[in-house]
mmCIF file with all atom_site columns, C-alpha atoms in Angstrom:
data_model
loop_
_atom_site.group_PDB
_atom_site.id
_atom_site.type_symbol
_atom_site.label_atom_id
_atom_site.label_alt_id
_atom_site.label_comp_id
_atom_site.label_asym_id
_atom_site.label_entity_id
_atom_site.label_seq_id
_atom_site.pdbx_PDB_ins_code
_atom_site.Cartn_x
_atom_site.Cartn_y
_atom_site.Cartn_z
_atom_site.occupancy
_atom_site.B_iso_or_equiv
_atom_site.pdbx_formal_charge
_atom_site.auth_seq_id
_atom_site.auth_comp_id
_atom_site.auth_asym_id
_atom_site.auth_atom_id
_atom_site.pdbx_PDB_model_num
ATOM 1   C CA . MET A 1 1   ? -12.846 50.641  25.472  1.00 49.00 ? 1   MET A CA 1
ATOM 2   C CA . PRO A 1 2   ? -11.336 49.249  22.588  1.00 51.00 ? 2   PRO A CA 1
ATOM 3   C CA . SER A 1 3   ? -8.500  51.426  21.054  1.00 51.00 ? 3   SER A CA 1
ATOM 4   C CA . ARG A 1 4   ? -8.236  52.234  17.358  1.00 51.00 ? 4   ARG A CA 1
ATOM 5   C CA . LEU A 1 5   ? -5.731  50.499  15.269  1.00 51.00 ? 5   LEU A CA 1
ATOM 6   C CA . HIS A 1 6   ? -4.948  51.553  11.612  1.00 49.00 ? 6   HIS A CA 1
ATOM 7   C CA . THR A 1 7   ? -2.020  50.852  9.167   1.00 50.00 ? 7   THR A CA 1
ATOM 8   C CA . THR A 1 8   ? 1.142   52.947  8.072   1.00 49.00 ? 8   THR A CA 1
ATOM 9   C CA . PRO A 1 9   ? 1.759   53.081  4.680   1.00 49.00 ? 9   PRO A CA 1
ATOM 10  C CA . ASN A 1 10  ? 4.632   50.179  5.229   1.00 49.00 ? 10  ASN A CA 1
ATOM 11  C CA . GLY A 1 11  ? 1.953   47.669  7.051   1.00 49.00 ? 11  GLY A CA 1
ATOM 12  C CA . ILE A 1 12  ? 3.063   48.313  10.636  1.00 49.00 ? 12  ILE A CA 1
ATOM 13  C CA . MET A 1 13  ? 0.194   48.377  13.359  1.00 49.00 ? 13  MET A CA 1
ATOM 14  C CA . LYS A 1 14  ? 0.045   51.356  15.186  1.00 49.00 ? 14  LYS A CA 1
ATOM 15  C CA . ASN A 1 15  ? -2.190  51.986  18.433  1.00 50.00 ? 15  ASN A CA 1
ATOM 16  C CA . GLY A 1 16  ? -3.154  55.759  18.959  1.00 50.00 ? 16  GLY A CA 1
ATOM 17  C CA . GLY A 1 17  ? 0.302   56.631  17.230  1.00 48.00 ? 17  GLY A CA 1
ATOM 18  C CA . THR A 1 18  ? 2.538   54.365  19.120  1.00 47.00 ? 18  THR A CA 1
ATOM 19  C CA . ASN A 1 19  ? 3.953   51.586  17.348  1.00 44.00 ? 19  ASN A CA 1
ATOM 20  C CA . LEU A 1 20  ? 3.368   48.336  19.065  1.00 46.00 ? 20  LEU A CA 1
ATOM 21  C CA . VAL A 1 21  ? 5.674   45.935  16.115  1.00 47.00 ? 21  VAL A CA 1
ATOM 22  C CA . SER A 1 22  ? 8.989   47.717  15.303  1.00 46.00 ? 22  SER A CA 1
ATOM 23  C CA . PRO A 1 23  ? 9.920   47.745  11.754  1.00 48.00 ? 23  PRO A CA 1
ATOM 24  C CA . ARG A 1 24  ? 12.217  44.869  12.294  1.00 48.00 ? 24  ARG A CA 1
ATOM 25  C CA . GLY A 1 25  ? 9.448   42.864  13.833  1.00 48.00 ? 25  GLY A CA 1
ATOM 26  C CA . SER A 1 26  ? 10.393  42.885  17.270  1.00 47.00 ? 26  SER A CA 1
ATOM 27  C CA . MET A 1 27  ? 8.216   44.208  20.065  1.00 46.00 ? 27  MET A CA 1
ATOM 28  C CA . ALA A 1 28  ? 8.571   47.637  20.969  1.00 47.00 ? 28  ALA A CA 1
ATOM 29  C CA . SER A 1 29  ? 8.575   49.484  24.451  1.00 46.00 ? 29  SER A CA 1
ATOM 30  C CA . GLY A 1 30  ? 7.360   45.841  25.977  1.00 46.00 ? 30  GLY A CA 1
ATOM 31  C CA . ARG A 1 31  ? 3.147   46.283  25.170  1.00 46.00 ? 31  ARG A CA 1
ATOM 32  C CA . VAL A 1 32  ? 1.329   43.013  24.380  1.00 45.00 ? 32  VAL A CA 1
ATOM 33  C CA . ALA A 1 33  ? -1.652  43.667  22.765  1.00 44.00 ? 33  ALA A CA 1
ATOM 34  C CA . ASP A 1 34  ? -2.557  42.285  19.446  1.00 46.00 ? 34  ASP A CA 1
ATOM 35  C CA . ALA A 1 35  ? 1.159   42.998  18.564  1.00 46.00 ? 35  ALA A CA 1
ATOM 36  C CA . MET A 1 36  ? 1.764   39.490  17.625  1.00 48.00 ? 36  MET A CA 1
ATOM 37  C CA . SER A 1 37  ? 0.545   40.061  14.118  1.00 48.00 ? 37  SER A CA 1
ATOM 38  C CA . ILE A 1 38  ? 1.561   41.891  11.545  1.00 52.00 ? 38  ILE A CA 1
ATOM 39  C CA . MET A 1 39  ? -1.267  43.724  9.263   1.00 52.00 ? 39  MET A CA 1
ATOM 40  C CA . THR A 1 40  ? -0.442  43.267  5.587   1.00 51.00 ? 40  THR A CA 1
ATOM 41  C CA . GLY A 1 41  ? -3.058  45.647  4.868   1.00 49.00 ? 41  GLY A CA 1
ATOM 42  C CA . LYS A 1 42  ? -3.700  43.124  1.734   1.00 55.00 ? 42  LYS A CA 1
ATOM 43  C CA . SER A 1 43  ? -6.609  41.223  3.315   1.00 55.00 ? 43  SER A CA 1
ATOM 44  C CA . SER A 1 44  ? -9.999  42.036  4.729   1.00 55.00 ? 44  SER A CA 1
ATOM 45  C CA . LEU A 1 45  ? -8.976  40.564  8.132   1.00 50.00 ? 45  LEU A CA 1
ATOM 46  C CA . SER A 1 46  ? -5.968  42.633  8.243   1.00 54.00 ? 46  SER A CA 1
ATOM 47  C CA . LYS A 1 47  ? -7.883  46.215  7.241   1.00 55.00 ? 47  LYS A CA 1
ATOM 48  C CA . MET A 1 48  ? -10.683 45.047  10.089  1.00 55.00 ? 48  MET A CA 1
ATOM 49  C CA . GLY A 1 49  ? -7.646  45.073  12.279  1.00 56.00 ? 49  GLY A CA 1
ATOM 50  C CA . ILE A 1 50  ? -8.275  40.817  13.311  1.00 54.00 ? 50  ILE A CA 1
ATOM 51  C CA . ALA A 1 51  ? -5.040  39.545  14.287  1.00 55.00 ? 51  ALA A CA 1
ATOM 52  C CA . LEU A 1 52  ? -3.855  36.129  12.798  1.00 56.00 ? 52  LEU A CA 1
ATOM 53  C CA . GLN A 1 53  ? -1.583  34.349  15.529  1.00 60.00 ? 53  GLN A CA 1
ATOM 54  C CA . GLY A 1 54  ? -0.353  30.703  15.586  1.00 60.00 ? 54  GLY A CA 1
ATOM 55  C CA . ALA A 1 55  ? 0.552   28.444  12.989  1.00 56.00 ? 55  ALA A CA 1
ATOM 56  C CA . CYS A 1 56  ? -1.062  30.953  10.065  1.00 58.00 ? 56  CYS A CA 1
ATOM 57  C CA . SER A 1 57  ? 0.570   34.100  11.073  1.00 65.00 ? 57  SER A CA 1
ATOM 58  C CA . GLY A 1 58  ? 3.453   34.079  8.530   1.00 69.00 ? 58  GLY A CA 1
ATOM 59  C CA . ASP A 1 59  ? 3.720   37.180  6.748   1.00 76.00 ? 59  ASP A CA 1
ATOM 60  C CA . PRO A 1 60  ? 3.991   36.587  3.582   1.00 77.00 ? 60  PRO A CA 1
ATOM 61  C CA . ARG A 1 61  ? 5.896   39.991  2.958   1.00 81.00 ? 61  ARG A CA 1
ATOM 62  C CA . THR A 1 62  ? 9.208   38.495  4.043   1.00 85.00 ? 62  THR A CA 1
ATOM 63  C CA . PRO A 1 63  ? 10.821  35.467  2.545   1.00 86.00 ? 63  PRO A CA 1
ATOM 64  C CA . SER A 1 64  ? 10.894  33.634  5.514   1.00 85.00 ? 64  SER A CA 1
ATOM 65  C CA . GLY A 1 65  ? 7.128   34.137  5.645   1.00 84.00 ? 65  GLY A CA 1
ATOM 66  C CA . ARG A 1 66  ? 6.726   33.066  2.245   1.00 86.00 ? 66  ARG A CA 1
ATOM 67  C CA . ARG A 1 67  ? 8.684   30.041  2.960   1.00 88.00 ? 67  ARG A CA 1
ATOM 68  C CA . ALA A 1 68  ? 6.601   29.197  6.022   1.00 87.00 ? 68  ALA A CA 1
ATOM 69  C CA . GLN A 1 69  ? 3.257   29.614  4.048   1.00 88.00 ? 69  GLN A CA 1
ATOM 70  C CA . LEU A 1 70  ? 4.746   27.653  1.465   1.00 89.00 ? 70  LEU A CA 1
ATOM 71  C CA . THR A 1 71  ? 5.611   24.832  3.360   1.00 89.00 ? 71  THR A CA 1
ATOM 72  C CA . LYS A 1 72  ? 2.414   24.697  5.261   1.00 90.00 ? 72  LYS A CA 1
ATOM 73  C CA . VAL A 1 73  ? 0.739   24.727  1.890   1.00 90.00 ? 73  VAL A CA 1
ATOM 74  C CA . LEU A 1 74  ? 2.940   22.021  0.308   1.00 91.00 ? 74  LEU A CA 1
ATOM 75  C CA . GLY A 1 75  ? 2.666   19.865  3.868   1.00 91.00 ? 75  GLY A CA 1
ATOM 76  C CA . LEU A 1 76  ? -1.400  19.918  3.116   1.00 92.00 ? 76  LEU A CA 1
ATOM 77  C CA . ALA A 1 77  ? -1.143  18.790  -0.273  1.00 92.00 ? 77  ALA A CA 1
ATOM 78  C CA . SER A 1 78  ? 0.934   16.077  0.834   1.00 94.00 ? 78  SER A CA 1
ATOM 79  C CA . VAL A 1 79  ? -0.878  14.620  3.191   1.00 94.00 ? 79  VAL A CA 1
ATOM 80  C CA . PRO A 1 80  ? -3.612  12.950  0.831   1.00 94.00 ? 80  PRO A CA 1
ATOM 81  C CA . ILE A 1 81  ? -1.152  11.637  -1.590  1.00 95.00 ? 81  ILE A CA 1
ATOM 82  C CA . ILE A 1 82  ? 1.052   9.972   1.560   1.00 96.00 ? 82  ILE A CA 1
ATOM 83  C CA . ILE A 1 83  ? -2.328  8.328   2.685   1.00 97.00 ? 83  ILE A CA 1
ATOM 84  C CA . LEU A 1 84  ? -2.839  7.376   -1.000  1.00 96.00 ? 84  LEU A CA 1
ATOM 85  C CA . VAL A 1 85  ? 0.476   6.050   -1.148  1.00 97.00 ? 85  VAL A CA 1
ATOM 86  C CA . CYS A 1 86  ? 0.137   4.045   2.199   1.00 97.00 ? 86  CYS A CA 1
ATOM 87  C CA . LEU A 1 87  ? -3.057  2.621   0.568   1.00 97.00 ? 87  LEU A CA 1
ATOM 88  C CA . SER A 1 88  ? -1.613  1.361   -2.536  1.00 97.00 ? 88  SER A CA 1
ATOM 89  C CA . ALA A 1 89  ? 1.000   -0.229  -0.699  1.00 97.00 ? 89  ALA A CA 1
ATOM 90  C CA . LYS A 1 90  ? -1.169  -2.185  1.607   1.00 97.00 ? 90  LYS A CA 1
ATOM 91  C CA . THR A 1 91  ? -3.140  -3.231  -1.373  1.00 97.00 ? 91  THR A CA 1
ATOM 92  C CA . MET A 1 92  ? -0.141  -4.309  -3.136  1.00 97.00 ? 92  MET A CA 1
ATOM 93  C CA . TYR A 1 93  ? 0.825   -6.493  -0.310  1.00 97.00 ? 93  TYR A CA 1
ATOM 94  C CA . ASP A 1 94  ? -2.616  -7.707  0.353   1.00 97.00 ? 94  ASP A CA 1
ATOM 95  C CA . ALA A 1 95  ? -2.486  -8.831  -3.386  1.00 97.00 ? 95  ALA A CA 1
ATOM 96  C CA . ILE A 1 96  ? 0.960   -10.116 -2.986  1.00 97.00 ? 96  ILE A CA 1
ATOM 97  C CA . LEU A 1 97  ? -0.111  -12.057 -0.317  1.00 97.00 ? 97  LEU A CA 1
ATOM 98  C CA . GLN A 1 98  ? -3.280  -13.653 -2.031  1.00 97.00 ? 98  GLN A CA 1
ATOM 99  C CA . GLN A 1 99  ? -0.939  -14.369 -5.127  1.00 97.00 ? 99  GLN A CA 1
ATOM 100 C CA . ASN A 1 100 ? 1.177   -16.574 -3.004  1.00 96.00 ? 100 ASN A CA 1
ATOM 101 C CA . PHE A 1 101 ? -1.646  -18.103 -1.209  1.00 96.00 ? 101 PHE A CA 1
ATOM 102 C CA . ALA A 1 102 ? -3.486  -19.167 -4.938  1.00 96.00 ? 102 ALA A CA 1
ATOM 103 C CA . ASP A 1 103 ? 0.154   -20.218 -5.956  1.00 95.00 ? 103 ASP A CA 1
ATOM 104 C CA . SER A 1 104 ? 0.103   -22.374 -3.003  1.00 95.00 ? 104 SER A CA 1
ATOM 105 C CA . PHE A 1 105 ? -3.067  -23.622 -3.151  1.00 96.00 ? 105 PHE A CA 1
ATOM 106 C CA . LYS A 1 106 ? -2.269  -24.838 -6.911  1.00 95.00 ? 106 LYS A CA 1
ATOM 107 C CA . ALA A 1 107 ? 0.731   -26.609 -6.089  1.00 92.00 ? 107 ALA A CA 1
ATOM 108 C CA . GLN A 1 108 ? -1.421  -28.713 -3.619  1.00 93.00 ? 108 GLN A CA 1
ATOM 109 C CA . VAL A 1 109 ? -3.805  -29.297 -6.173  1.00 94.00 ? 109 VAL A CA 1
ATOM 110 C CA . GLN A 1 110 ? -1.573  -30.388 -8.769  1.00 92.00 ? 110 GLN A CA 1
ATOM 111 C CA . PHE A 1 111 ? -0.230  -32.788 -5.938  1.00 93.00 ? 111 PHE A CA 1
ATOM 112 C CA . ALA A 1 112 ? -2.999  -34.039 -5.222  1.00 93.00 ? 112 ALA A CA 1
ATOM 113 C CA . VAL A 1 113 ? -3.946  -34.885 -9.002  1.00 93.00 ? 113 VAL A CA 1
ATOM 114 C CA . GLN A 1 114 ? -0.520  -36.272 -9.301  1.00 92.00 ? 114 GLN A CA 1
ATOM 115 C CA . ALA A 1 115 ? -1.057  -38.616 -6.390  1.00 93.00 ? 115 ALA A CA 1
ATOM 116 C CA . GLY A 1 116 ? -4.303  -39.583 -7.570  1.00 93.00 ? 116 GLY A CA 1
ATOM 117 C CA . GLU A 1 117 ? -3.490  -40.756 -10.802 1.00 92.00 ? 117 GLU A CA 1
ATOM 118 C CA . VAL A 1 118 ? -0.710  -42.734 -9.200  1.00 92.00 ? 118 VAL A CA 1
ATOM 119 C CA . VAL A 1 119 ? -3.073  -44.588 -7.167  1.00 94.00 ? 119 VAL A CA 1
ATOM 120 C CA . HIS A 1 120 ? -5.426  -44.860 -9.901  1.00 93.00 ? 120 HIS A CA 1
ATOM 121 C CA . ALA A 1 121 ? -2.699  -46.598 -12.006 1.00 92.00 ? 121 ALA A CA 1
ATOM 122 C CA . LEU A 1 122 ? -1.689  -48.639 -9.314  1.00 92.00 ? 122 LEU A CA 1
ATOM 123 C CA . GLY A 1 123 ? -4.961  -49.906 -8.872  1.00 93.00 ? 123 GLY A CA 1
ATOM 124 C CA . LEU A 1 124 ? -5.843  -50.580 -12.570 1.00 92.00 ? 124 LEU A CA 1
ATOM 125 C CA . GLU A 1 125 ? -2.456  -52.432 -12.676 1.00 92.00 ? 125 GLU A CA 1
ATOM 126 C CA . ARG A 1 126 ? -3.135  -54.551 -9.915  1.00 93.00 ? 126 ARG A CA 1
ATOM 127 C CA . GLY A 1 127 ? -6.651  -55.405 -11.192 1.00 92.00 ? 127 GLY A CA 1
ATOM 128 C CA . THR A 1 128 ? -5.051  -56.385 -14.777 1.00 90.00 ? 128 THR A CA 1
ATOM 129 C CA . THR A 1 129 ? -2.431  -58.419 -13.153 1.00 90.00 ? 129 THR A CA 1
ATOM 130 C CA . THR A 1 130 ? -4.811  -60.253 -10.688 1.00 90.00 ? 130 THR A CA 1
ATOM 131 C CA . PHE A 1 131 ? -6.853  -61.137 -13.812 1.00 89.00 ? 131 PHE A CA 1
ATOM 132 C CA . TYR A 1 132 ? -4.058  -62.395 -15.935 1.00 88.00 ? 132 TYR A CA 1
ATOM 133 C CA . VAL A 1 133 ? -3.039  -64.640 -13.459 1.00 89.00 ? 133 VAL A CA 1
ATOM 134 C CA . SER A 1 134 ? -6.165  -65.889 -12.375 1.00 90.00 ? 134 SER A CA 1
ATOM 135 C CA . MET A 1 135 ? -7.244  -66.809 -15.732 1.00 88.00 ? 135 MET A CA 1
ATOM 136 C CA . GLN A 1 136 ? -4.008  -67.988 -17.103 1.00 85.00 ? 136 GLN A CA 1
ATOM 137 C CA . ASN A 1 137 ? -4.968  -66.460 -20.532 1.00 85.00 ? 137 ASN A CA 1
ATOM 138 C CA . GLU A 1 138 ? -2.522  -64.977 -23.000 1.00 88.00 ? 138 GLU A CA 1
ATOM 139 C CA . ALA A 1 139 ? -4.916  -62.579 -24.326 1.00 89.00 ? 139 ALA A CA 1
ATOM 140 C CA . LEU A 1 140 ? -4.761  -60.631 -21.425 1.00 88.00 ? 140 LEU A CA 1
ATOM 141 C CA . LEU A 1 141 ? -0.805  -59.976 -21.413 1.00 90.00 ? 141 LEU A CA 1
ATOM 142 C CA . PRO A 1 142 ? -0.460  -57.003 -23.761 1.00 91.00 ? 142 PRO A CA 1
ATOM 143 C CA . ALA A 1 143 ? -3.069  -55.344 -21.027 1.00 90.00 ? 143 ALA A CA 1
ATOM 144 C CA . ALA A 1 144 ? -1.301  -56.247 -18.368 1.00 90.00 ? 144 ALA A CA 1
ATOM 145 C CA . LEU A 1 145 ? 1.964   -54.827 -20.120 1.00 92.00 ? 145 LEU A CA 1
ATOM 146 C CA . THR A 1 146 ? 0.041   -51.551 -20.668 1.00 92.00 ? 146 THR A CA 1
ATOM 147 C CA . ARG A 1 147 ? -1.010  -51.186 -17.034 1.00 92.00 ? 147 ARG A CA 1
ATOM 148 C CA . TYR A 1 148 ? 2.172   -51.658 -16.107 1.00 92.00 ? 148 TYR A CA 1
ATOM 149 C CA . GLU A 1 149 ? 3.798   -48.896 -18.553 1.00 93.00 ? 149 GLU A CA 1
ATOM 150 C CA . THR A 1 150 ? 1.203   -46.944 -17.676 1.00 92.00 ? 150 THR A CA 1
ATOM 151 C CA . CYS A 1 151 ? 1.905   -47.273 -13.650 1.00 92.00 ? 151 CYS A CA 1
ATOM 152 C CA . VAL A 1 152 ? 5.359   -46.672 -14.534 1.00 92.00 ? 152 VAL A CA 1
ATOM 153 C CA . ILE A 1 153 ? 4.743   -43.204 -16.446 1.00 91.00 ? 153 ILE A CA 1
ATOM 154 C CA . ARG A 1 154 ? 2.689   -42.187 -13.905 1.00 91.00 ? 154 ARG A CA 1
ATOM 155 C CA . LEU A 1 155 ? 5.077   -42.839 -10.938 1.00 91.00 ? 155 LEU A CA 1
ATOM 156 C CA . LEU A 1 156 ? 7.805   -41.243 -12.929 1.00 90.00 ? 156 LEU A CA 1
ATOM 157 C CA . GLN A 1 157 ? 5.875   -37.841 -13.480 1.00 88.00 ? 157 GLN A CA 1
ATOM 158 C CA . PHE A 1 158 ? 4.943   -37.950 -9.521  1.00 89.00 ? 158 PHE A CA 1
ATOM 159 C CA . ARG A 1 159 ? 8.267   -38.291 -8.675  1.00 88.00 ? 159 ARG A CA 1
ATOM 160 C CA . GLN A 1 160 ? 9.319   -35.183 -10.791 1.00 85.00 ? 160 GLN A CA 1
ATOM 161 C CA . HIS A 1 161 ? 6.553   -33.674 -8.860  1.00 76.00 ? 161 HIS A CA 1
ATOM 162 C CA . ILE A 1 162 ? 8.073   -34.453 -5.429  1.00 76.00 ? 162 ILE A CA 1
#
């Protein structure tokens, strides 16, 4: 048989005239019913006698209850912020790794281009020198010297890159 619950002017639950919760919030006379909740008299749940228990049972009328509820609200509000910060940090980390990879790839391409220019200059110089030596023609000497200077310049550029 369900007992009839009602509130007093100060919001303490009573069961047939017997206090279930003392004004200080401790259990009176060892009764264990729905006495763990304090009715605030403000919400429709408390007017209906529904007991709030567990993590959501902070009484907003007391400083500790307000502090507990504020902590819960701020904790719940901070969860998406923390998730966004973590995702942003991971995205930045991935971007930095990708930038490092791109820089490394760029350096490898530049090295390959410089090495190719040196090989090409050496091949041209070799061919021009061979042609000059085989023809014994003084008209080919300026071209051979130009190829030699170009080869030296390419070798110096490649040496700076190493």
